[in-house]
């Protein structure tokens, strides 16, 4: 597996906007020549390359896990294994099945002089994605960018750098096998705050910045970014139980959302239950969740519903 060198070595320290400009332009032009079939070919090659380099990726992840000075929850987010790597591969293949979002006519009108004006979906360009210690996000981000015709540059936290570097190298190998510039997916080698700051300030180089992580990361990007930035969510996931839904199915959904993998950012945290079904559903839910180390923190009305059922 070849060593991927940061464009930060071209010009300037860290990110190096001069090198970024050169590499991103060449990569973007390479991707612009790809039709839907070619993009899907690239994605399938990326998926196969992940499988082919599974051992290298998992070994790199072990290095990160040994070095990481983080909580058990964060280590679970950082950890890769055969199943999680297979899920990453399947995620890429699932995107292959989706229709191409580019080149679609969204709106069309004809002026009195016969001039036809169309609104057509096109790629955004060069997308920077800053995320924390979740290696699996790497393939998700790269896949969605390529499917939508965008080149991307990724910036990961230091805890997951070895894992992500191995993943990006594997993705690039798959891309290159298709005769396409592998720099349509790039990884910043510098994990200091300075590299993130340069991405936030990369006017004329970065077309869109997407932060994916905790509240502090997102707030920092929103406050300091000089480039267009998407404000993503910061967890606090709710489930609402309506009075007309299938209660048995509801309990299964809540059980899965809360305990299938509690460490992820989209695990359920708040449950709202319609008062018409609270007396029936809450005791059933508590009985099911009591089999797990899950603590129910109830408001007065919910507590009363449980107590009345016990009586």
XYZ file of C-alpha atoms in Angstrom:
311
model
C 0.000 0.000 0.000
C 1.558 3.285 -1.094
C 2.091 6.177 1.283
C -0.235 9.096 0.642
C 1.563 12.436 0.951
C -0.297 15.509 2.112
C -0.696 18.381 -0.298
C 0.471 20.401 2.715
C 4.017 19.568 1.608
C 3.556 21.515 -1.635
C 3.201 25.035 -0.280
C 2.988 26.367 3.281
C 2.849 24.340 6.470
C -0.074 22.167 7.450
C -2.780 22.394 4.795
C -0.933 24.482 2.213
C -3.552 26.254 0.114
C -1.320 26.453 -2.962
C -0.918 22.701 -3.098
C -4.600 22.303 -2.290
C -5.520 24.411 -5.307
C -3.343 22.401 -7.688
C -4.419 18.960 -6.499
C -8.102 19.770 -6.092
C -8.388 21.324 -9.556
C -6.735 18.347 -11.237
C -8.864 15.899 -9.244
C -12.082 17.832 -9.897
C -11.416 17.823 -13.630
C -10.837 14.072 -13.460
C -14.160 13.494 -11.703
C -16.049 15.865 -14.021
C -15.344 13.465 -16.893
C -17.079 10.592 -15.081
C -20.667 9.735 -15.937
C -22.985 7.813 -13.618
C -21.688 4.421 -14.723
C -18.080 5.482 -14.170
C -18.799 6.896 -10.719
C -20.494 3.650 -9.738
C -17.485 1.723 -11.072
C -15.246 3.842 -8.842
C -17.412 3.200 -5.792
C -17.465 -0.544 -6.379
C -13.677 -0.552 -6.744
C -13.383 1.416 -3.489
C -15.523 -1.185 -1.713
C -13.425 -4.063 -3.037
C -10.223 -2.251 -2.076
C -11.429 -1.884 1.496
C -11.921 -5.640 1.663
C -8.548 -6.312 0.040
C -6.808 -4.073 2.585
C -8.836 -5.203 5.590
C -5.831 -6.533 7.495
C -3.856 -3.287 7.115
C -6.852 -1.216 8.192
C -7.571 -3.323 11.272
C -3.912 -3.321 12.279
C -3.823 0.469 11.981
C -6.948 0.638 14.115
C -5.288 -1.446 16.825
C -2.505 1.151 16.981
C -5.074 3.907 17.474
C -6.907 1.935 20.169
C -3.678 1.310 22.068
C -2.705 4.976 21.988
C -6.112 6.517 22.606
C -6.548 8.169 26.002
C -10.324 8.396 25.795
C -13.417 7.009 27.518
C -14.799 3.549 26.794
C -17.649 5.140 24.839
C -15.192 6.986 22.614
C -13.119 3.830 22.184
C -16.211 2.019 20.975
C -16.701 4.730 18.352
C -13.061 4.403 17.365
C -13.002 0.611 17.186
C -13.126 -1.288 13.899
C -13.644 -5.008 13.420
C -14.631 -7.361 10.612
C -18.326 -6.610 10.968
C -17.898 -2.838 11.049
C -15.588 -2.926 8.060
C -18.075 -5.108 6.189
C -20.772 -2.567 7.062
C -18.592 0.182 5.563
C -18.290 -1.846 2.366
C -22.032 -2.479 2.258
C -22.662 1.224 2.812
C -20.692 2.029 -0.335
C -22.560 -0.599 -2.348
C -25.894 0.737 -1.106
C -25.001 4.186 -2.465
C -24.141 2.615 -5.831
C -27.804 1.601 -6.116
C -28.994 5.191 -5.703
C -29.765 7.329 -8.735
C -27.269 9.998 -9.763
C -28.289 13.263 -8.043
C -26.517 15.431 -10.645
C -27.778 16.603 -14.027
C -31.430 16.566 -12.969
C -33.698 19.331 -14.267
C -35.267 20.799 -11.135
C -37.179 23.585 -12.827
C -37.735 24.829 -16.356
C -39.485 27.775 -17.954
C -39.646 29.366 -21.374
C -39.541 33.143 -21.784
C -41.705 35.024 -24.265
C -38.757 35.270 -26.660
C -38.405 31.491 -26.694
C -35.380 31.318 -24.399
C -35.545 28.167 -22.261
C -34.192 28.549 -18.720
C -33.447 25.453 -16.689
C -32.435 24.900 -13.081
C -30.153 21.845 -13.098
C -28.536 20.045 -10.158
C -24.737 20.203 -10.346
C -21.863 19.234 -8.008
C -20.798 21.783 -5.400
C -17.086 21.343 -6.131
C -14.433 20.812 -3.452
C -15.883 19.763 -0.090
C -13.964 19.769 3.192
C -15.232 17.495 5.959
C -13.947 17.789 9.524
C -14.910 14.937 11.809
C -13.815 13.314 15.033
C -12.716 9.794 15.930
C -15.161 7.782 13.835
C -13.154 5.926 11.141
C -16.272 4.567 9.424
C -17.327 8.116 8.568
C -14.399 8.188 6.129
C -15.923 5.856 3.574
C -19.405 7.367 4.065
C -18.114 10.878 3.353
C -15.979 9.902 0.370
C -18.736 7.777 -1.141
C -21.439 10.437 -0.938
C -19.103 13.083 -2.345
C -18.086 10.972 -5.334
C -21.664 9.878 -6.045
C -22.682 13.541 -6.170
C -19.690 14.481 -8.334
C -17.712 16.289 -5.639
C -14.059 15.936 -4.701
C -13.381 15.947 -0.962
C -10.686 16.581 1.586
C -11.001 14.922 4.984
C -9.655 16.062 8.322
C -9.813 13.555 11.218
C -8.996 13.823 14.903
C -5.615 12.514 16.032
C -7.089 9.524 17.895
C -8.218 7.900 14.628
C -5.509 9.104 12.248
C -3.795 5.761 11.615
C -7.120 4.055 10.922
C -8.353 6.776 8.592
C -5.038 7.044 6.769
C -5.183 3.314 6.018
C -8.803 3.614 4.872
C -8.064 6.561 2.579
C -5.093 4.759 1.049
C -7.343 1.778 0.303
C -10.027 4.035 -1.209
C -7.430 5.778 -3.354
C -6.115 2.457 -4.617
C -9.614 1.533 -5.747
C -10.061 4.907 -7.459
C -6.727 4.671 -9.244
C -7.567 1.204 -10.553
C -10.401 2.862 -12.471
C -8.025 5.266 -14.182
C -9.239 8.267 -12.205
C -7.155 10.766 -10.233
C -6.982 9.296 -6.698
C -6.919 12.805 -5.223
C -10.676 13.069 -5.617
C -10.393 11.852 -2.005
C -7.665 13.487 0.078
C -6.660 13.297 3.731
C -4.960 16.056 5.692
C -1.897 14.666 7.408
C -1.814 17.349 10.118
C -4.262 16.797 12.991
C -3.536 20.031 14.880
C -6.104 22.805 15.252
C -4.156 24.812 12.690
C -5.096 22.474 9.851
C -8.768 22.781 10.762
C -8.446 26.564 10.942
C -6.919 26.696 7.464
C -9.820 24.703 6.069
C -12.283 27.093 7.706
C -10.478 30.013 6.115
C -9.866 28.427 2.707
C -11.759 31.018 0.688
C -11.435 30.383 -3.089
C -10.276 26.825 -2.353
C -13.081 25.229 -0.321
C -16.602 25.337 -1.776
C -18.291 23.848 1.295
C -17.232 22.887 4.818
C -19.096 20.149 6.689
C -18.262 19.576 10.371
C -19.436 16.271 11.835
C -18.922 15.846 15.533
C -19.745 17.297 18.929
C -21.152 20.679 19.849
C -17.735 22.297 20.349
C -16.493 21.334 16.881
C -19.653 22.489 15.147
C -19.792 25.765 17.084
C -16.159 26.477 16.288
C -16.729 25.933 12.583
C -19.872 28.059 12.512
C -18.210 30.908 14.407
C -14.873 30.982 12.567
C -15.475 29.610 9.063
C -15.029 32.072 6.222
C -16.237 29.507 3.692
C -19.833 28.217 3.327
C -20.522 25.840 6.218
C -23.343 23.406 6.984
C -24.471 23.398 10.606
C -25.112 19.752 11.384
C -26.980 18.386 14.398
C -25.462 17.602 17.771
C -27.391 14.555 18.840
C -30.233 14.685 21.454
C -32.309 12.188 19.476
C -36.037 11.923 20.184
C -38.601 9.193 19.551
C -42.295 10.017 19.734
C -44.850 7.280 20.413
C -48.220 8.178 18.910
C -51.504 6.743 20.128
C -52.213 4.996 16.783
C -48.982 3.047 16.262
C -48.362 -0.646 16.842
C -47.170 -0.743 20.452
C -45.238 -4.011 20.153
C -43.335 -2.701 17.143
C -42.723 0.559 18.980
C -41.010 -1.223 21.862
C -38.736 -3.083 19.438
C -37.802 0.179 17.715
C -37.031 1.904 21.020
C -35.006 -1.075 22.213
C -32.943 -1.042 19.028
C -32.508 2.748 18.998
C -31.325 2.815 22.587
C -29.258 -0.283 23.035
C -28.115 -1.769 19.734
C -25.122 0.603 19.976
C -25.440 3.238 22.732
C -22.146 4.987 21.913
C -23.182 6.356 18.518
C -24.412 9.921 18.154
C -27.816 8.888 16.823
C -28.682 6.627 19.766
C -32.024 7.519 21.331
C -31.875 9.894 24.288
C -35.399 11.264 24.742
C -38.706 9.407 24.585
C -42.042 11.193 24.273
C -45.171 9.095 24.749
C -48.721 10.119 23.922
C -50.693 10.234 27.163
C -53.452 8.065 25.667
C -51.121 5.045 25.482
C -48.710 5.823 28.325
C -50.407 3.553 30.868
C -50.205 0.621 28.488
C -46.857 1.155 26.748
C -44.601 2.431 29.538
C -44.806 -0.700 31.746
C -44.114 -2.910 28.718
C -41.202 -0.725 27.725
C -39.729 -0.720 31.229
C -39.970 -4.503 31.424
C -38.063 -4.824 28.145
C -35.387 -2.236 28.973
C -34.831 -3.734 32.432
C -32.977 -6.545 30.655
C -30.295 -3.971 29.719
C -28.239 -1.542 31.818
C -30.566 1.304 30.846
C -31.884 3.838 33.339
C -35.300 5.396 32.779
C -35.525 8.989 34.001
C -39.213 9.826 34.119
C -41.197 13.000 34.572
C -44.010 13.037 37.139
C -46.732 11.942 34.718
C -44.711 9.024 33.357
C -43.767 7.953 36.874
C -47.418 8.063 37.876
C -48.379 5.843 34.921
C -45.915 3.187 36.028
C -46.962 3.366 39.666
C -50.647 3.030 38.794
C -49.963 -0.096 36.769
C -48.075 -1.648 39.706
C -51.029 -0.963 41.976
